[in-house]
Amino acid sequence: MSESSYFPPRRSILRKPSWAARLESSFFVLLRVATYGVLLAAAAIFIDIGWKGGRVVFQAAPPFINVPFLTQAPETLNVFTLDGQTVKMGDRDFRAYKAANPEKLRDVHVSTYVYSAGGIFPNIVGTVLLVLGSMVIALALGVCSAVYLSEYAKDGPFIRLLRLSIANLAGVPSIVFGLFGFGLFVVAFDWNVSLIAGWFTLAFMVLPIIITASEEALRAVPKGLREGSLALGATKFQTIRTNVLPYALPGILTSSVLAIARVAGETAPIMFTAAYVVRDQMPWQVEQWTDFFFQGVMALPYHIYVVASKIPQNDYTSDVQYGTAFVFLFTVAAIALAAILLRARMRKKYRW
Amino acid sequence: MSTATLKPADSPTPIPRAPMPPAFVEIDRLNFFYGDKQALFDITLGIPEKQVTALIGPSGCGKTTLLRCLNRMNDLVDVARIGSGEIRIDDINIYDPRVDVIELRKRVGMVFQKSNPFPKSIYENIAYGLRLHGIKQKSQLDEIVEKSLRGAALWDEVKDRLHDSGLGLSGGQQQRLCIARTIAVEPDVILMDEPCSALDPLATAKVEDLIQELKARFTIVIVTHNMQQAARVSDYTAFFYLGKLIEFQSTRDIFTNPKNPQTEAYVSGRFG
Ligand SMILES: Nc1ncnc2c1ncn2[C@@H]1O[C@H](COP(=O)(O)OP(=O)(O)O)[C@@H](O)[C@H]1O
Ligand SMILES: [Mg+2]
């Protein structure tokens, strides 16, 4: 009795047309089209912002960058026609000009457009400060909880409930975090609309990302390294500090890059807790250093929101919106890049 | 405490044998469980001082479990527990609640089956344990690092790249680095869990030679599934089967004159 009788007869290895194969290849095309569609949409957004925003941020004449846009505070734009020419002036210049030539402007009609002159420097500073502060808090709290959850906690109903809450926290809309931060930090703690209230609100918003990713990074550290350290007579804490956490840091930083993008970009959590529509002083212009934490700031995403929805729209505001969006993307990319570079350095140092 | 009482109670001694050196680690009627599953049954065994003791037996018979009881590495396993019995070092039960596990592990070092150098420099791999012991001075560290690497027969191979990552070494070198790291802190006992299972024959030979040298200074317990290795490196051999200690004799006797038919079947390669 031959064993091969159980099997169908040998078939040619040449391809045979079949409906299944056709279905498969058309399904493959569908997947491909879907992916390209996403890419196309992303490209459209970036090109739109890059093109229209780039025109605001860059210029043809040296120094090629619109320096005032990056270094000045927002101002009201004054537009008027003088001797047949259209003149655009920021508020400060306009007032000086008016004081110098009072009779020249007597019968001239001046249109004013808020926030359309000057630049967005305080907003850049504010966003950078919000990102740095909230990431410090989020990483400190998040890494501690992750270490506790993955290294110390024994699995039980309480820990399961804790993990469930963390997972749920990730799904809470950012506006709810904003209201929570307003209720707790701004009102109950009496911190007012301030950097510190915004930091904690933003930090809580990204905590789930940080905790989940940090836990994963900690678990990815081979068990052998912990055992090797413990077998030498290290305590658990020494082991975690010197032979677990450092190796998990690159993974933790990866999650921070995601968190940075969210922290920098969300408007809802800061609009009741930290963001001012307009503020004349820069964050470092405080009387005491403690005041630093209790001042509100201007921020890029909130500025986009205000300029795009709270004031009459026209070509000038459109320029500010695109320019701000462009700078915003660039700022987030720069902070994220810094985190990525830091991660690369650590990876090189600790590789297993 | 005489070592005779630590032998399995039912083992007859028909032929007079050389007396065993005094036991350094005394395992006394140890029963060990993973949850409800018993992994070690009534183990009584005296591990002689400054000798190499091999634990052999088919896989799953509990060799690793017993080894990891000796430095309480099993504490890391949630479900692991000692049912009854003691393990004594210096007449102190290491499972006594008053025992400081950290101090115990400083005296009972361990080399793992899968070599696990830290992803740090070769130098730091060894200095790490020394710092845990409070040695901080650079000159002292330098001296002990060199001494340990020499002791692990690794110095000549790595002396020019002490500050390169330990992970850049070959498998055999990594395992010797782990041995160097262990001997650097001068434990009394070194536990080795199949230290050569991932090494090629040449690297294995080097580690085996090393074990022979270390015997003068340390009490060594080595788990191996390789009977030739047990025969080559050990002075005493304990044969385990299904969580029970079947026979514990001098290595020569286990291999040439086993008393138990199961031992004989195993060492002659008829099962396992
Ligand atoms: N962490 C654990 N949890 C539950 N059972 C385990 C665990 N580790 C080992 N065992 C069981 O204990 C027995 C002995 O295992 P082990 O000591 O690893 O054997 P060996 O090292 O001799 O191959 C095996 O049956 C194994 O399945
Ligand atoms: Mg084993």
Short mmCIF file of N, CA and C in Angstrom, two decimals, chain B residues 4-96:
data_model
loop_
_atom_site.label_atom_id
_atom_site.label_comp_id
_atom_site.label_asym_id
_atom_site.label_seq_id
_atom_site.Cartn_x
_atom_site.Cartn_y
_atom_site.Cartn_z
N ALA B 4 26.92 12.06 57.14
CA ALA B 4 26.26 10.78 56.92
C ALA B 4 24.75 10.89 57.09
N THR B 5 24.34 11.72 58.05
CA THR B 5 22.90 11.82 58.30
C THR B 5 22.18 12.53 57.16
N LEU B 6 22.94 13.18 56.32
CA LEU B 6 22.31 13.92 55.24
C LEU B 6 22.10 13.09 53.98
N LYS B 7 22.60 11.89 54.00
CA LYS B 7 22.38 11.02 52.85
C LYS B 7 20.94 10.52 52.87
N PRO B 8 20.42 10.11 51.71
CA PRO B 8 19.08 9.53 51.71
C PRO B 8 19.02 8.39 52.72
N ALA B 9 17.93 8.40 53.50
CA ALA B 9 17.87 7.47 54.62
C ALA B 9 17.90 6.01 54.18
N ASP B 10 17.29 5.76 53.02
CA ASP B 10 17.16 4.36 52.62
C ASP B 10 18.33 3.86 51.79
N SER B 11 19.37 4.68 51.61
CA SER B 11 20.45 4.21 50.75
C SER B 11 21.39 3.29 51.54
N PRO B 12 21.45 2.08 51.11
CA PRO B 12 22.37 1.16 51.78
C PRO B 12 23.80 1.49 51.38
N THR B 13 24.73 1.19 52.20
CA THR B 13 26.13 1.45 51.85
C THR B 13 26.91 0.13 51.90
N PRO B 14 26.78 -0.65 50.82
CA PRO B 14 27.43 -1.95 50.87
C PRO B 14 28.95 -1.86 50.80
N ILE B 15 29.44 -0.98 49.93
CA ILE B 15 30.89 -0.88 49.78
C ILE B 15 31.36 0.31 50.59
N PRO B 16 32.42 0.19 51.35
CA PRO B 16 32.91 1.37 52.06
C PRO B 16 33.42 2.41 51.07
N ARG B 17 33.05 3.64 51.31
CA ARG B 17 33.47 4.71 50.40
C ARG B 17 34.20 5.77 51.19
N ALA B 18 34.95 6.57 50.47
CA ALA B 18 35.66 7.66 51.13
C ALA B 18 34.63 8.60 51.74
N PRO B 19 34.86 9.08 52.96
CA PRO B 19 33.88 9.98 53.57
C PRO B 19 33.81 11.30 52.80
N MET B 20 32.61 11.86 52.76
CA MET B 20 32.44 13.14 52.08
C MET B 20 33.01 14.25 52.93
N PRO B 21 33.56 15.28 52.29
CA PRO B 21 33.98 16.45 53.06
C PRO B 21 32.74 17.07 53.73
N PRO B 22 32.96 17.89 54.75
CA PRO B 22 31.81 18.47 55.45
C PRO B 22 30.92 19.27 54.50
N ALA B 23 29.63 19.21 54.77
CA ALA B 23 28.68 19.92 53.90
C ALA B 23 28.71 21.40 54.21
N PHE B 24 28.67 22.20 53.18
CA PHE B 24 28.57 23.64 53.39
C PHE B 24 27.11 24.08 53.35
N VAL B 25 26.38 23.51 52.42
CA VAL B 25 24.95 23.78 52.32
C VAL B 25 24.23 22.50 52.66
N GLU B 26 23.33 22.56 53.62
CA GLU B 26 22.60 21.36 54.01
C GLU B 26 21.13 21.51 53.61
N ILE B 27 20.73 20.64 52.71
CA ILE B 27 19.33 20.64 52.31
C ILE B 27 18.67 19.51 53.09
N ASP B 28 17.65 19.87 53.84
CA ASP B 28 17.11 18.92 54.80
C ASP B 28 15.62 18.71 54.56
N ARG B 29 15.26 17.56 54.06
CA ARG B 29 13.86 17.14 53.84
C ARG B 29 13.03 18.25 53.20
N LEU B 30 13.54 18.74 52.09
CA LEU B 30 12.90 19.88 51.44
C LEU B 30 11.76 19.42 50.53
N ASN B 31 10.60 20.01 50.72
CA ASN B 31 9.47 19.82 49.81
C ASN B 31 9.13 21.17 49.21
N PHE B 32 9.03 21.20 47.90
CA PHE B 32 8.87 22.49 47.24
C PHE B 32 7.69 22.41 46.26
N PHE B 33 6.91 23.48 46.21
CA PHE B 33 5.70 23.49 45.38
C PHE B 33 5.68 24.70 44.46
N TYR B 34 5.16 24.47 43.25
CA TYR B 34 4.69 25.58 42.41
C TYR B 34 3.17 25.54 42.50
N GLY B 35 2.57 26.41 43.27
CA GLY B 35 1.12 26.33 43.48
C GLY B 35 0.80 25.02 44.15
N ASP B 36 -0.08 24.24 43.51
CA ASP B 36 -0.44 22.95 44.10
C ASP B 36 0.47 21.83 43.61
N LYS B 37 1.31 22.17 42.63
CA LYS B 37 2.11 21.13 42.02
C LYS B 37 3.44 20.99 42.76
N GLN B 38 3.69 19.81 43.26
CA GLN B 38 4.95 19.61 44.00
C GLN B 38 6.07 19.35 42.99
N ALA B 39 7.14 20.11 43.13
CA ALA B 39 8.25 19.97 42.20
C ALA B 39 9.43 19.24 42.83
N LEU B 40 9.58 19.33 44.14
CA LEU B 40 10.67 18.64 44.83
C LEU B 40 10.09 17.86 46.01
N PHE B 41 10.53 16.62 46.12
CA PHE B 41 9.97 15.74 47.15
C PHE B 41 11.05 15.35 48.15
N ASP B 42 10.96 15.88 49.36
CA ASP B 42 11.74 15.37 50.46
C ASP B 42 13.23 15.23 50.13
N ILE B 43 13.80 16.34 49.66
CA ILE B 43 15.20 16.30 49.24
C ILE B 43 16.10 16.48 50.46
N THR B 44 17.00 15.57 50.64
CA THR B 44 18.01 15.72 51.69
C THR B 44 19.37 15.53 51.05
N LEU B 45 20.20 16.54 51.20
CA LEU B 45 21.44 16.54 50.44
C LEU B 45 22.42 17.50 51.09
N GLY B 46 23.65 17.04 51.31
CA GLY B 46 24.65 17.94 51.84
C GLY B 46 25.63 18.30 50.73
N ILE B 47 25.78 19.59 50.47
CA ILE B 47 26.67 20.00 49.38
C ILE B 47 28.05 20.27 49.96
N PRO B 48 29.03 19.44 49.60
CA PRO B 48 30.33 19.53 50.25
C PRO B 48 31.08 20.81 49.91
N GLU B 49 31.82 21.27 50.91
CA GLU B 49 32.52 22.55 50.77
C GLU B 49 33.69 22.43 49.81
N LYS B 50 33.89 23.49 49.00
CA LYS B 50 35.02 23.58 48.07
C LYS B 50 35.14 22.35 47.18
N GLN B 51 34.00 21.88 46.74
CA GLN B 51 33.95 20.77 45.79
C GLN B 51 32.98 21.17 44.71
N VAL B 52 33.01 20.42 43.60
CA VAL B 52 32.02 20.65 42.56
C VAL B 52 30.97 19.56 42.67
N THR B 53 29.73 20.00 42.88
CA THR B 53 28.63 19.05 42.96
C THR B 53 27.76 19.22 41.73
N ALA B 54 27.54 18.12 41.00
CA ALA B 54 26.71 18.21 39.80
C ALA B 54 25.32 17.70 40.11
N LEU B 55 24.31 18.41 39.58
CA LEU B 55 22.94 17.93 39.67
C LEU B 55 22.55 17.45 38.27
N ILE B 56 22.25 16.17 38.15
CA ILE B 56 21.88 15.65 36.84
C ILE B 56 20.49 15.01 36.91
N GLY B 57 19.94 14.77 35.73
CA GLY B 57 18.62 14.16 35.65
C GLY B 57 17.92 14.63 34.41
N PRO B 58 16.89 13.90 33.99
CA PRO B 58 16.18 14.29 32.78
C PRO B 58 15.50 15.65 32.96
N SER B 59 15.19 16.35 31.87
CA SER B 59 14.69 17.71 32.05
C SER B 59 13.30 17.67 32.68
N GLY B 60 13.04 18.66 33.49
CA GLY B 60 11.79 18.72 34.23
C GLY B 60 11.85 18.01 35.56
N CYS B 61 13.01 17.49 35.94
CA CYS B 61 13.07 16.73 37.19
C CYS B 61 13.31 17.62 38.40
N GLY B 62 13.52 18.92 38.17
CA GLY B 62 13.61 19.82 39.31
C GLY B 62 15.01 20.31 39.64
N LYS B 63 15.96 20.12 38.74
CA LYS B 63 17.33 20.55 39.03
C LYS B 63 17.40 22.06 39.18
N THR B 64 16.84 22.78 38.20
CA THR B 64 16.85 24.24 38.27
C THR B 64 16.11 24.72 39.51
N THR B 65 14.99 24.10 39.77
CA THR B 65 14.20 24.49 40.94
C THR B 65 15.02 24.39 42.21
N LEU B 66 15.72 23.27 42.38
CA LEU B 66 16.52 23.09 43.59
C LEU B 66 17.63 24.13 43.64
N LEU B 67 18.28 24.34 42.49
CA LEU B 67 19.38 25.29 42.46
C LEU B 67 18.90 26.68 42.87
N ARG B 68 17.74 27.06 42.34
CA ARG B 68 17.23 28.41 42.62
C ARG B 68 16.65 28.52 44.03
N CYS B 69 16.46 27.38 44.70
CA CYS B 69 16.10 27.45 46.12
C CYS B 69 17.29 27.90 46.94
N LEU B 70 18.50 27.59 46.45
CA LEU B 70 19.68 27.79 47.28
C LEU B 70 20.03 29.26 47.43
N ASN B 71 19.66 30.12 46.47
CA ASN B 71 19.88 31.55 46.67
C ASN B 71 18.54 32.29 46.71
N ARG B 72 17.49 31.55 46.94
CA ARG B 72 16.14 32.09 47.05
C ARG B 72 15.74 32.88 45.82
N MET B 73 16.22 32.48 44.67
CA MET B 73 15.78 33.10 43.43
C MET B 73 14.32 32.73 43.16
N ASN B 74 13.89 31.63 43.75
CA ASN B 74 12.49 31.23 43.55
C ASN B 74 11.52 32.19 44.22
N ASP B 75 12.03 33.07 45.09
CA ASP B 75 11.15 34.07 45.69
C ASP B 75 10.48 34.92 44.60
N LEU B 76 11.15 35.01 43.44
CA LEU B 76 10.60 35.85 42.38
C LEU B 76 9.37 35.23 41.73
N VAL B 77 9.22 33.92 41.90
CA VAL B 77 8.06 33.26 41.30
C VAL B 77 6.90 33.33 42.28
N ASP B 78 5.81 33.96 41.84
CA ASP B 78 4.70 34.20 42.75
C ASP B 78 4.18 32.93 43.40
N VAL B 79 4.03 31.86 42.60
CA VAL B 79 3.36 30.67 43.13
C VAL B 79 4.31 29.75 43.87
N ALA B 80 5.63 30.08 43.84
CA ALA B 80 6.59 29.16 44.45
C ALA B 80 6.50 29.21 45.97
N ARG B 81 6.56 28.05 46.61
CA ARG B 81 6.62 28.06 48.08
C ARG B 81 7.29 26.79 48.58
N ILE B 82 7.90 26.94 49.74
CA ILE B 82 8.50 25.79 50.41
C ILE B 82 7.40 25.14 51.24
N GLY B 83 7.15 23.86 51.00
CA GLY B 83 6.14 23.17 51.79
C GLY B 83 6.67 22.87 53.18
N SER B 84 7.81 22.21 53.23
CA SER B 84 8.43 21.92 54.51
C SER B 84 9.91 21.67 54.27
N GLY B 85 10.66 21.61 55.33
CA GLY B 85 12.09 21.35 55.21
C GLY B 85 12.89 22.62 55.30
N GLU B 86 14.20 22.46 55.33
CA GLU B 86 15.08 23.61 55.51
C GLU B 86 16.25 23.52 54.55
N ILE B 87 16.85 24.66 54.29
CA ILE B 87 18.16 24.68 53.65
C ILE B 87 19.04 25.49 54.59
N ARG B 88 20.11 24.88 55.06
CA ARG B 88 20.94 25.58 56.06
C ARG B 88 22.31 25.92 55.49
N ILE B 89 22.74 27.12 55.80
CA ILE B 89 24.11 27.53 55.56
C ILE B 89 24.61 28.07 56.88
N ASP B 90 25.76 27.63 57.34
CA ASP B 90 26.23 28.03 58.68
C ASP B 90 25.18 27.77 59.74
N ASP B 91 24.47 26.67 59.61
CA ASP B 91 23.43 26.30 60.58
C ASP B 91 22.28 27.30 60.67
N ILE B 92 22.15 28.14 59.67
CA ILE B 92 21.00 29.05 59.65
C ILE B 92 20.11 28.63 58.48
N ASN B 93 18.84 28.47 58.77
CA ASN B 93 17.89 28.15 57.71
C ASN B 93 17.70 29.39 56.84
N ILE B 94 18.03 29.27 55.56
CA ILE B 94 17.97 30.47 54.72
C ILE B 94 16.55 30.92 54.46
N TYR B 95 15.57 30.10 54.80
CA TYR B 95 14.17 30.52 54.65
C TYR B 95 13.60 31.07 55.95
N ASP B 96 14.44 31.19 56.95
CA ASP B 96 14.02 31.83 58.19
C ASP B 96 13.66 33.28 57.89
#
